[in-house]
DNA sequence: TTCCATGTTCCGCA
DNA sequence: TTGCGGAACATGGA
């Protein structure tokens, strides 16, 4: 699930459940999720600390602690956060658990172990190291910056939108929605887009991500006319009712309406 | 049983 | 140099 809107949902969830509580201990249940930090160091850094606030960059969630460092969460294809009051409610596939003094627990859940957990002092050097572009909803990505990024890019527009080093946060699912609402075929070449197309793409991208982030990635809360609820094998276009088509782009499956997207 | 999947990374090719 | 296809990672679900 986790693209920008979903990670924004996790941030809201974390902010409303797990802040300002002392962490008693940390359990790493599967060390494969750890990136550039040992279970021992992580536990040491978190013990006695409180989570202060979540901050998102693309698909990454940085959680600042009272010790000053940041717990870094990336959710891969199947990750999520769960907060609960009793160990019996501990979810299946929990890979990391923060045990609060209150006895409540926060679990980082990763079914397919493709996500990663790390711990850093500052987000910026980490973002730099990962080679991430500006967050797709940030002020840094204004229209001029976006047009400039596209001007330096060639190839398929869907690939460009999904390239985290160009701009961070958009994945396979939301790139489909953005292109659908922009009326652009996923295989259109960036260098062949008119300036009008590019401006519309920017406006659409911001609107779609903002709206989806508001509902934390819940597809059933999206306005009517969105592609995503219809994004499946036998789905039809919410605008014209014709069957959606599928085509592979950058090793993933793009869904689009051949009639509405040119 | 086989194939596909919302993630990233790495390699070889054009 | 850059974009792209494919493989790899891991494992559940259709």
Coordinates of N, CA, C and O in Angstrom, one line a residue, chain A residues 19 60 119 158 174 181 188 191 202 233:
Chain A
X19 N 2.7 9.3 20.5 CA 3.7 10.4 21.0 C 3.7 10.6 22.5 O 2.8 10.3 23.2
X60 N 9.3 7.9 3.0 CA 10.0 7.6 4.3 C 9.3 8.4 5.4 O 8.9 9.6 5.2
X119 N 18.0 4.3 11.9 CA 18.0 5.4 13.0 C 19.2 6.4 12.6 O 20.3 5.9 12.3
X158 N 5.4 8.0 -17.0 CA 5.1 7.2 -15.8 C 6.4 6.8 -15.1 O 6.4 6.9 -13.9
X174 N -0.4 5.5 -7.5 CA -0.8 6.9 -7.7 C -0.3 7.5 -9.0 O -0.9 8.5 -9.4
X181 N -6.0 11.4 -14.5 CA -6.7 12.7 -14.3 C -6.0 13.8 -15.1 O -6.6 14.8 -15.3
X188 N 3.5 8.0 -22.7 CA 3.9 9.3 -23.4 C 5.3 9.7 -23.0 O 5.7 9.5 -21.8
X191 N 9.6 14.3 -23.2 CA 10.1 15.3 -24.1 C 9.0 15.7 -25.1 O 9.2 16.7 -25.8
X202 N 1.4 18.9 -13.3 CA 1.8 19.4 -12.0 C 0.6 19.7 -11.1 O 0.5 19.3 -9.9
X233 N -8.3 -6.0 -12.7 CA -8.4 -6.8 -14.0 C -9.5 -6.4 -14.9 O -9.4 -6.2 -16.0

